[in-house]
Short mmCIF file of C-alpha atoms and ligand atoms in Angstrom, two decimals:
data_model
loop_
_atom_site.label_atom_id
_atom_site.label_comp_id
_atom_site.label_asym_id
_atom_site.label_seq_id
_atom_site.Cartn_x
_atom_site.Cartn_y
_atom_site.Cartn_z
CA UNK A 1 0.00 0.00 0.00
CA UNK A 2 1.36 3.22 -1.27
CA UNK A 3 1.80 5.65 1.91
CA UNK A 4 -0.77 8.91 2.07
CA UNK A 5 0.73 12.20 1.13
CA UNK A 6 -0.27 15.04 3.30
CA UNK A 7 0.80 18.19 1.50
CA UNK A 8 1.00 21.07 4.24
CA UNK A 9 -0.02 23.98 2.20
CA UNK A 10 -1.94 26.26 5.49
CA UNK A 11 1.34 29.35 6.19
CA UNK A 12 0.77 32.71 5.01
CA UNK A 13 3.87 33.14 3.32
CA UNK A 14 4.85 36.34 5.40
CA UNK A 15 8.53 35.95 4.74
CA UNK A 16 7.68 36.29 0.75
CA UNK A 17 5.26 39.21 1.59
CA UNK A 18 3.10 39.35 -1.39
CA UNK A 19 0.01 39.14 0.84
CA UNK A 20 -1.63 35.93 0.05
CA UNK A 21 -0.96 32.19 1.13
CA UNK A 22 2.86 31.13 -0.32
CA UNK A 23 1.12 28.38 -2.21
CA UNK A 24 -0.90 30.49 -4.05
CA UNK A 25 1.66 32.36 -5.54
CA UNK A 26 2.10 31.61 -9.08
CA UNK A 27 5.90 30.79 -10.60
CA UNK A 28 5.96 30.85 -14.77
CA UNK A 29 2.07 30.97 -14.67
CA UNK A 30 1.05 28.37 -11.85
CA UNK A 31 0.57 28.38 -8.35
CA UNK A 32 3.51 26.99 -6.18
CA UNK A 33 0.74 24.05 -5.43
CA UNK A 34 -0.14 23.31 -8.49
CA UNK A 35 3.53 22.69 -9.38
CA UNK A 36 3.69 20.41 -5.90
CA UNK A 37 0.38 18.83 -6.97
CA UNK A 38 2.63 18.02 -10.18
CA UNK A 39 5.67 16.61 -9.04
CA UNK A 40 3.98 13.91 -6.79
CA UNK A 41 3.67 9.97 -6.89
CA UNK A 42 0.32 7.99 -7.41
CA UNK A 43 -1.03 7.50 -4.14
CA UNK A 44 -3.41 5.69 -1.96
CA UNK A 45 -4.52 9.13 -0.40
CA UNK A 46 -3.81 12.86 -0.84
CA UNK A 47 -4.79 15.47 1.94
CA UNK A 48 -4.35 18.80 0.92
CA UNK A 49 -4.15 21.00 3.99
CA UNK A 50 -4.71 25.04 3.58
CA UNK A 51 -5.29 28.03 5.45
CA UNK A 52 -8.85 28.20 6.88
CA UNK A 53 -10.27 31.50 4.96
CA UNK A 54 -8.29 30.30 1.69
CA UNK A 55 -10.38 26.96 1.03
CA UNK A 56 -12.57 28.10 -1.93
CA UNK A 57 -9.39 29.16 -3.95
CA UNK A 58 -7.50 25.58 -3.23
CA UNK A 59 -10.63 23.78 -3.70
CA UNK A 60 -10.15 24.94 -7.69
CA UNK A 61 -6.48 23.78 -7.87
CA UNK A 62 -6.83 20.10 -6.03
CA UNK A 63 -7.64 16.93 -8.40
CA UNK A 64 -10.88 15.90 -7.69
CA UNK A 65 -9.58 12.64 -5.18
CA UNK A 66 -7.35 14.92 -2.68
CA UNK A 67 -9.42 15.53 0.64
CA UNK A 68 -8.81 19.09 1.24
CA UNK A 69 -8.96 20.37 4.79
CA UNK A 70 -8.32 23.52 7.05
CA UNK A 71 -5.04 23.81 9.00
CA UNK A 72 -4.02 25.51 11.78
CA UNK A 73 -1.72 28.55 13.50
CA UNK A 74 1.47 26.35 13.59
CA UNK A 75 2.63 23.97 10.90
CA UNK A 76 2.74 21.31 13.54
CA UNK A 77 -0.90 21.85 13.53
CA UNK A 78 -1.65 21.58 9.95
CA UNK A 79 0.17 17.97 9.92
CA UNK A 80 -1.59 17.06 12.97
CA UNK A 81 -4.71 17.98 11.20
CA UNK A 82 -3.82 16.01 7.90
CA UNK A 83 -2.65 13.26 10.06
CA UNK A 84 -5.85 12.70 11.76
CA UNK A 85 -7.94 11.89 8.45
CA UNK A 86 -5.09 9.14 7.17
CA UNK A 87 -5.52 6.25 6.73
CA UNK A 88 -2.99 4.56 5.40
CA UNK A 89 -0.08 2.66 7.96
CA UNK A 90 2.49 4.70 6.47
CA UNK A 91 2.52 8.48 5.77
CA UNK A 92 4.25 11.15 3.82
CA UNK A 93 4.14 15.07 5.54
CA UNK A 94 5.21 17.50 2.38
CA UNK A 95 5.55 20.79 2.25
CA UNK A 96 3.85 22.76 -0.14
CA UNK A 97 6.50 24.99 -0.41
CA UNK A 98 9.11 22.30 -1.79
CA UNK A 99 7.07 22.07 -5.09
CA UNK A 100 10.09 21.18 -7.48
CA UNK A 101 10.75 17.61 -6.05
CA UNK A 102 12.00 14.93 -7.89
CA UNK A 103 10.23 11.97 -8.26
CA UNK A 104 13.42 10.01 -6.83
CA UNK A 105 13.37 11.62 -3.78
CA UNK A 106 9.59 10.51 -3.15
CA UNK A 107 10.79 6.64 -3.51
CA UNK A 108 14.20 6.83 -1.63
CA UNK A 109 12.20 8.30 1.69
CA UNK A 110 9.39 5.66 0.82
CA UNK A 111 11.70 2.80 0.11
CA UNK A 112 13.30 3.49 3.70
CA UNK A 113 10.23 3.64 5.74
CA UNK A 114 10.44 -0.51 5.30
CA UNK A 115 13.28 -0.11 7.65
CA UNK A 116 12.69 3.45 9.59
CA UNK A 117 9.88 4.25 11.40
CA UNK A 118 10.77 7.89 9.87
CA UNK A 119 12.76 9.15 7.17
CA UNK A 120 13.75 12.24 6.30
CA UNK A 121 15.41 13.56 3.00
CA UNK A 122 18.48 15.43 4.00
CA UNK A 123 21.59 17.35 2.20
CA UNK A 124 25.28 17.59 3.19
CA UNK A 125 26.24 21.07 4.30
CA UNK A 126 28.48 22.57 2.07
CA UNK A 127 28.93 25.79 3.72
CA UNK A 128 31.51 25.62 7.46
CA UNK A 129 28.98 26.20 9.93
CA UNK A 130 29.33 28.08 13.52
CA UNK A 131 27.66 28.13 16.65
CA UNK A 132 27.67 31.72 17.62
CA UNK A 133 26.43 34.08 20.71
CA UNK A 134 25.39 37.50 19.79
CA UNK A 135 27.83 39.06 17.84
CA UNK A 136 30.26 36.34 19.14
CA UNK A 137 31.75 33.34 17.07
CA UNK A 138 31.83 30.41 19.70
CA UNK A 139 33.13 27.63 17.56
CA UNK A 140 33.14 25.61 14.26
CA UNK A 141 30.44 22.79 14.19
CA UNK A 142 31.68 19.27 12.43
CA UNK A 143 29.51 19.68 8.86
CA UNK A 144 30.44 15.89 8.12
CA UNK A 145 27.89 14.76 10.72
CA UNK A 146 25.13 17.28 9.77
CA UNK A 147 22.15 17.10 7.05
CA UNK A 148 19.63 19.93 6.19
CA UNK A 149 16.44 18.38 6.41
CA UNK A 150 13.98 18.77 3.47
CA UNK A 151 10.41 16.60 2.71
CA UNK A 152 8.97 14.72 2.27
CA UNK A 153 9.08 13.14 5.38
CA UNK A 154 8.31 9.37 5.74
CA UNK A 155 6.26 8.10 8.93
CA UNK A 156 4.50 5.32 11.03
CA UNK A 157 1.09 7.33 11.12
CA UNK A 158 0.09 5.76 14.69
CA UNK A 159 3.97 6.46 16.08
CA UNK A 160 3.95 9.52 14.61
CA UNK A 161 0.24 10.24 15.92
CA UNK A 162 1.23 9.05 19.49
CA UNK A 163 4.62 11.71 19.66
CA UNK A 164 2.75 14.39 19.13
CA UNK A 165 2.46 16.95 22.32
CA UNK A 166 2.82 20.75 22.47
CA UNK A 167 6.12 21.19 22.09
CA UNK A 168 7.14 23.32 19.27
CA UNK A 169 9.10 21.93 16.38
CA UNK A 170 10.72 22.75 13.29
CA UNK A 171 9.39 19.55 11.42
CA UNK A 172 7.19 16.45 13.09
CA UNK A 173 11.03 13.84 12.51
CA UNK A 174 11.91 16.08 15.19
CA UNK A 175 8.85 14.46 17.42
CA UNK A 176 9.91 11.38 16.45
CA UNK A 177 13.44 11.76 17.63
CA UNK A 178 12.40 12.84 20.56
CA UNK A 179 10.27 9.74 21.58
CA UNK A 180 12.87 7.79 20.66
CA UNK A 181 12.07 6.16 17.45
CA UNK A 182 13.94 5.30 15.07
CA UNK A 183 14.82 8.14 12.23
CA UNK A 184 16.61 7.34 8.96
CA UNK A 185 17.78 9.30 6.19
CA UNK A 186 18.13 9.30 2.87
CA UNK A 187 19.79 11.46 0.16
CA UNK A 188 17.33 14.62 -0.74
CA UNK A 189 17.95 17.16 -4.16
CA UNK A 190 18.88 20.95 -4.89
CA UNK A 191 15.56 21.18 -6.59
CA UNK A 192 13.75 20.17 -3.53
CA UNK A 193 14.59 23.52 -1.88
CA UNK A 194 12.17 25.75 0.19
CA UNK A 195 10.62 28.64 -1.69
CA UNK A 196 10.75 31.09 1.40
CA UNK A 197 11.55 34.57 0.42
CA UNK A 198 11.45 36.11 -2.68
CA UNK A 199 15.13 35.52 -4.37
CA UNK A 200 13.15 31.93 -4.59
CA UNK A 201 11.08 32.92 -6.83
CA UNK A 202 13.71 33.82 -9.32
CA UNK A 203 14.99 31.24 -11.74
CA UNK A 204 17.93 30.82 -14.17
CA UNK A 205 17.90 33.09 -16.62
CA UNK A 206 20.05 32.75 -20.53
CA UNK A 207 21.17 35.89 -22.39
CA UNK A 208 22.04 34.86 -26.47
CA UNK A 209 22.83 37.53 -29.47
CA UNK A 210 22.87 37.14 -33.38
CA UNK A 211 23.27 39.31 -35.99
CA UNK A 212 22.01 39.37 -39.73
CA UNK A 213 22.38 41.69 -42.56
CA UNK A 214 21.11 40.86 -46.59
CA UNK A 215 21.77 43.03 -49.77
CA UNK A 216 18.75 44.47 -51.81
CA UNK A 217 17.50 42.01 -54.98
CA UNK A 218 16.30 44.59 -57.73
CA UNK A 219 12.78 41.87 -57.48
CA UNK A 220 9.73 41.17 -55.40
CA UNK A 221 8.86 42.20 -52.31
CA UNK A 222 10.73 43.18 -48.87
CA UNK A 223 10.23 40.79 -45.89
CA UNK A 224 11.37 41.80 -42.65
CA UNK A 225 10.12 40.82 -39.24
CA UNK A 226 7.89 38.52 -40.99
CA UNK A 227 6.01 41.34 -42.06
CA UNK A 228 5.81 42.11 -45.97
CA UNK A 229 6.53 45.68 -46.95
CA UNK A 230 5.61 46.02 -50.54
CA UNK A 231 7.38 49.66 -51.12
CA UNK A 232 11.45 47.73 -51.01
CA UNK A 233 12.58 44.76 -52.77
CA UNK A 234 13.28 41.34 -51.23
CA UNK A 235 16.57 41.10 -49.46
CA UNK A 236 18.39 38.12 -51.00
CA UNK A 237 18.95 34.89 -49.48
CA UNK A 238 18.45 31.21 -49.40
CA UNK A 239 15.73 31.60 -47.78
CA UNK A 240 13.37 35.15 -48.03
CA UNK A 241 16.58 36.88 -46.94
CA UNK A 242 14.28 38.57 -43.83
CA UNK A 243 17.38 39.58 -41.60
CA UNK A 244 15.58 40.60 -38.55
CA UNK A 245 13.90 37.50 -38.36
CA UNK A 246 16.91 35.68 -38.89
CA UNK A 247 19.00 37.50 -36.14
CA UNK A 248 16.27 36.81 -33.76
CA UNK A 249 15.90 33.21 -34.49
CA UNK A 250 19.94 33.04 -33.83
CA UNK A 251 19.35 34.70 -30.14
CA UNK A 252 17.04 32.20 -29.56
CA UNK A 253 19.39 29.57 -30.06
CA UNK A 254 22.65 31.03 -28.79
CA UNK A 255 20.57 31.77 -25.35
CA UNK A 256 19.68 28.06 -24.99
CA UNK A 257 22.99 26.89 -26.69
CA UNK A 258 21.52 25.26 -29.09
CA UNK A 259 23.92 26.45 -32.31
CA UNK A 260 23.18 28.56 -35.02
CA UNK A 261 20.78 29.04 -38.09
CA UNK A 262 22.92 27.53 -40.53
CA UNK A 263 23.93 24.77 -37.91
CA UNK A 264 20.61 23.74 -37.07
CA UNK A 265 18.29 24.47 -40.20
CA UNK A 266 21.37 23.80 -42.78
CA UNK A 267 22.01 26.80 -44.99
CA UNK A 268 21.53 24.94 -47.92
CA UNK A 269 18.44 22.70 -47.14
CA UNK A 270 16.48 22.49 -49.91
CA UNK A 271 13.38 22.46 -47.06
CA UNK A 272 13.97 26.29 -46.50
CA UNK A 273 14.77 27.93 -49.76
CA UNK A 274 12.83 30.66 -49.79
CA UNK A 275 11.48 30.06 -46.67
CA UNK A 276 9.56 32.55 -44.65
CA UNK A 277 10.72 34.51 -41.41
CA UNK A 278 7.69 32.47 -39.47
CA UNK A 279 8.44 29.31 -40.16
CA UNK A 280 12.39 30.13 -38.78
CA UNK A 281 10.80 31.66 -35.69
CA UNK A 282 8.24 29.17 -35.09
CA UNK A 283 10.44 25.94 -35.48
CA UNK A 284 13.36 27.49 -33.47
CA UNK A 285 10.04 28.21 -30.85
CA UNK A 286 9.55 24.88 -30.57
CA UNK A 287 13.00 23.54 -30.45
CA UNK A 288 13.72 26.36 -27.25
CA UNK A 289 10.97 25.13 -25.44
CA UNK A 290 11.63 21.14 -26.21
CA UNK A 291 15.49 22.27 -24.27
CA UNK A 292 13.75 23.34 -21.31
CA UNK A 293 13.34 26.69 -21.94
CA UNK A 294 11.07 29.58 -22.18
CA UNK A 295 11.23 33.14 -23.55
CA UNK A 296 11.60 36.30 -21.10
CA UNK A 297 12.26 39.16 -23.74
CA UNK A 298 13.52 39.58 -26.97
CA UNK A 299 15.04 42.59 -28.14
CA UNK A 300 15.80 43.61 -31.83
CA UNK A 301 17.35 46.69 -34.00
CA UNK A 302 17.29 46.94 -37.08
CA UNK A 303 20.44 48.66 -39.08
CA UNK A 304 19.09 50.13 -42.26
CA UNK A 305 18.39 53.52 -44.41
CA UNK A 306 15.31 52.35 -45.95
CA UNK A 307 12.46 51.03 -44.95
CA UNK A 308 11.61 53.43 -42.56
CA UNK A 309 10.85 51.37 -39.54
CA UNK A 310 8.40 54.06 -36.99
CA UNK A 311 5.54 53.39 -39.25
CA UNK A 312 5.76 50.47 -39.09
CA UNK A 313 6.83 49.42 -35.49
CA UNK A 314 3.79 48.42 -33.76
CA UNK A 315 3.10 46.15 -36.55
CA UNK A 316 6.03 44.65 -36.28
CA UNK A 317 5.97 44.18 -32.83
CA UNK A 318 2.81 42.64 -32.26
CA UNK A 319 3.50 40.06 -35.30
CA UNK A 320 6.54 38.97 -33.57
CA UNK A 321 5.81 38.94 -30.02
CA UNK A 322 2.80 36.87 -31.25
CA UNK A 323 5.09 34.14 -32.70
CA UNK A 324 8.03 34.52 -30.08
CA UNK A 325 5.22 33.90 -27.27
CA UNK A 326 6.78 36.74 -25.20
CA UNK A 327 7.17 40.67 -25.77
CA UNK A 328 9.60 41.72 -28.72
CA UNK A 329 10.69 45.44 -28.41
CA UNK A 330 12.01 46.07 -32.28
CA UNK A 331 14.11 49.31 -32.89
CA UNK A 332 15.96 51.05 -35.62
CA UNK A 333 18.96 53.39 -36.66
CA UNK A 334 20.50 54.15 -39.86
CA UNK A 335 24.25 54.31 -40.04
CA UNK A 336 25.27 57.96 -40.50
CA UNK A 337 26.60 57.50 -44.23
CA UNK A 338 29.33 54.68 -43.40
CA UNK A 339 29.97 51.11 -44.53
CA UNK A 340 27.43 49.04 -46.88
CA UNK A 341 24.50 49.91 -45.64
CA UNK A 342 24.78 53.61 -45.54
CA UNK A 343 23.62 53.82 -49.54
CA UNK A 344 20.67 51.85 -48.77
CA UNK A 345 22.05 48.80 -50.55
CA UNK A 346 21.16 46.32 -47.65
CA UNK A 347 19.73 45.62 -44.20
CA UNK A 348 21.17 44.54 -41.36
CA UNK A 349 19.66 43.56 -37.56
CA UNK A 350 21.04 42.54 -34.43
CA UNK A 351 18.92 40.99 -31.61
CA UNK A 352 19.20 39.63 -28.00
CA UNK A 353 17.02 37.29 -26.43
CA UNK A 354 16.58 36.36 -22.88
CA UNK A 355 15.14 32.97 -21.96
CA UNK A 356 14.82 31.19 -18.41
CA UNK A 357 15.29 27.30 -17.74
CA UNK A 358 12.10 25.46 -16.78
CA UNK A 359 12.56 23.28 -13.71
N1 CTP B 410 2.47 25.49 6.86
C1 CTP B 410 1.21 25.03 7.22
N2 CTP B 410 0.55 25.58 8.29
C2 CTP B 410 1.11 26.59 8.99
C3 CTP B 410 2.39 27.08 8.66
C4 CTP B 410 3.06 26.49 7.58
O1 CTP B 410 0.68 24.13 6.56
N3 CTP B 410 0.43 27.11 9.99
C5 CTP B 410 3.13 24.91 5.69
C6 CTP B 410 3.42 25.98 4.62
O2 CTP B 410 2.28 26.18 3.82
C7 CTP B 410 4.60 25.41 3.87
C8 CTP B 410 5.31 24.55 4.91
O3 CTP B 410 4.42 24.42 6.02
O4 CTP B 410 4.21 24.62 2.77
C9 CTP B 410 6.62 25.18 5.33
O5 CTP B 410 6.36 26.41 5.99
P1 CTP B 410 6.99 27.83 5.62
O6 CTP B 410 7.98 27.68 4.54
O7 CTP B 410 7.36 28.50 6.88
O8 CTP B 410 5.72 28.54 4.93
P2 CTP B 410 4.87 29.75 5.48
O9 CTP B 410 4.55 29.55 6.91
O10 CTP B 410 3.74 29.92 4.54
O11 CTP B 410 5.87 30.98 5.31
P3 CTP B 410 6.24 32.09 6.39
O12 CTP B 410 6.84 31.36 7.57
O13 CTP B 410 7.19 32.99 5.69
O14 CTP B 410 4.95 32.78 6.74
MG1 MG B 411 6.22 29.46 8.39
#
């Protein structure tokens, strides 16, 4: 029998201060719980626990088979709570808060409650650690016998029912310690960290840059930024020579390493001769996001004397924020009479994208 999971979800979140339960926070578009609710095993039972005056807006986010249920002032409380309405022999106490666990971690703590009668998931200390006194440095603490405890936490429900009393503590292994049972532990993971204040909430972010230019064909019609502009030749090319598009697609791909436009769409494929701006942006869209990443920002400037880009900016924007999937800021400047483009005889763009790593 898979153990129950009780996901403690009830705190306020006052150390992240944005004035509503930490679990309802959102983190690339979803709430910190539904990103727990995500990352957990199949299992028997699932108790949601949340804050008493929040219940309506967790009720929305909880799979229709989780019990969800009020907690109370202490965290202690809110597993005591969850603990209550078990059933299962064995249990697992989460926190909300950890909601980028892997799955791993889930069956190491559950493998070891065959031997345990609770397990905790804990990481080495990297950093030396002292025991001070007011301003006062008393003495280095041995790191090679200490772990920083994460969840989940692995218990006998009816031991861990029976250790409860009112003495405070930091998590409910602690109770268990202190009665005497037996507590194991098992490796945990960086990515099972506590989202407590609001550096947290930041994640890993990917700067990338690439540049473009194409002469002026005396033919058919100008492409740039995907958008046609039928007073300006085409720029020529293998493809429909559309520079800005091309300089963004290559800041896409340096910022999640993934090579260049010639390296990765070949610049002699016979799939994109003449091929449009979109279908650059959109299949180097899909490849960013199938590495893990999304887009932040992307930022473009076009180099040029002709066409006049203010006219035409908004346009432009909107057409390629719509395909990037995030906001695209396009600019332009003309070169002050110098080098090839100051005659008009080409175009030339530079771009920077900024994308950030999924978890
Ligand atoms: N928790 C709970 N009931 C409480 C307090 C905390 O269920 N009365 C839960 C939190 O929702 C969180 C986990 O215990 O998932 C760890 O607590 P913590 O990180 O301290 O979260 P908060 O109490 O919400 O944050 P803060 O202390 O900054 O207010
Ligand atoms: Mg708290």
């Amino acid at each position: 029998m898979t153990p129950a999971i009780i996901v403690v979800a009830a705190g306020r979140g006052e150390r992240l201060g944005l004035g509503i339960p930490k679990a309802l926070v959102e983190i690339d578009g979803k709430t910190i719980l539904e990103h727990c609710l995500e990352s957990l095993p199949e299992s028997e039972q699932l108790i949601v626990v949340a804050p008493a005056d929040h219940l309506f807006e967790f009720e929305k986010l909880i799979p229709k088979h989780a019990e969800l249920i009020s907690g109370g002032e202490s965290r202690q409380q809110s597993a005591l709570n969850g603990l209550k309405i078990a059933k299962t022999e064995k249990v697992l106490i989460h926190d909300a808060a950890r909601c980028f666990v892997p799955l791993e971690v889930f069956e190491r703590v559950t493998e070891a409650l065959e031997m345990f009668d609770a397990v905790i998931p804990g990481m080495p200390v990297s950093d030396t650690i002292k025991r001070i006194e007011g301003e006062r440095v008393l003495e280095t603490v041995d790191r090679s016998e200490l772990v920083a405890a994460q969840t989940p936490q692995g218990f006998d429900r009816e031991k861990l029912l029976a250790s409860f009393d009112s003495v405070q503590v930091t998590d409910e292994a602690m109770l268990m310690e202190q009665a005497g049972h037996n507590v194991g532990w098992v490796r945990g993971d960086v990515r099972s960290r506590k989202i407590t204040t609001e550096d947290d909430l930041t994640s890993d972010s990917f700067v990338g840059i690439g540049v473009d230019s194409h002469r002026f064909s005396d033919s058919g019609t100008l492409r740039l930024g995907t958008l046609e502009i039928p007073e300006h030749p085409q720029l020529e090319g293998h493809s429909d020579g559309d520079a800005l598009s091309h300089a963004i697609v290559d800041a896409l791909l340096a910022a999640a390493r993934l090579g260049d436009i010639g390296s990765v769409f070949g610049v002699d494929d016979p799939e994109f001769k003449g091929a449009s701006g979109d279908k650059f942006l959109s299949q180097t869209i899909k490849f960013v996001q199938k590495a893990g990443f999304s887009v932040i920002n992307v930022s473009c400037q076009i180099i040029a004397d002709k066409p006049k880009i203010s006219p035409l900016r908004v346009q432009l924007q909107s057409k390629l924020s719509e395909l990037v999937g995030a906001p695209v800021s396009v600019l332009a400047t003309t070169t002050d009479g110098l080098g090839f483009l100051s005659d008009a005889r080409g175009v030339a763009a530079v771009a920077t994208a900024s994308l950030k790593k999924a978890r």
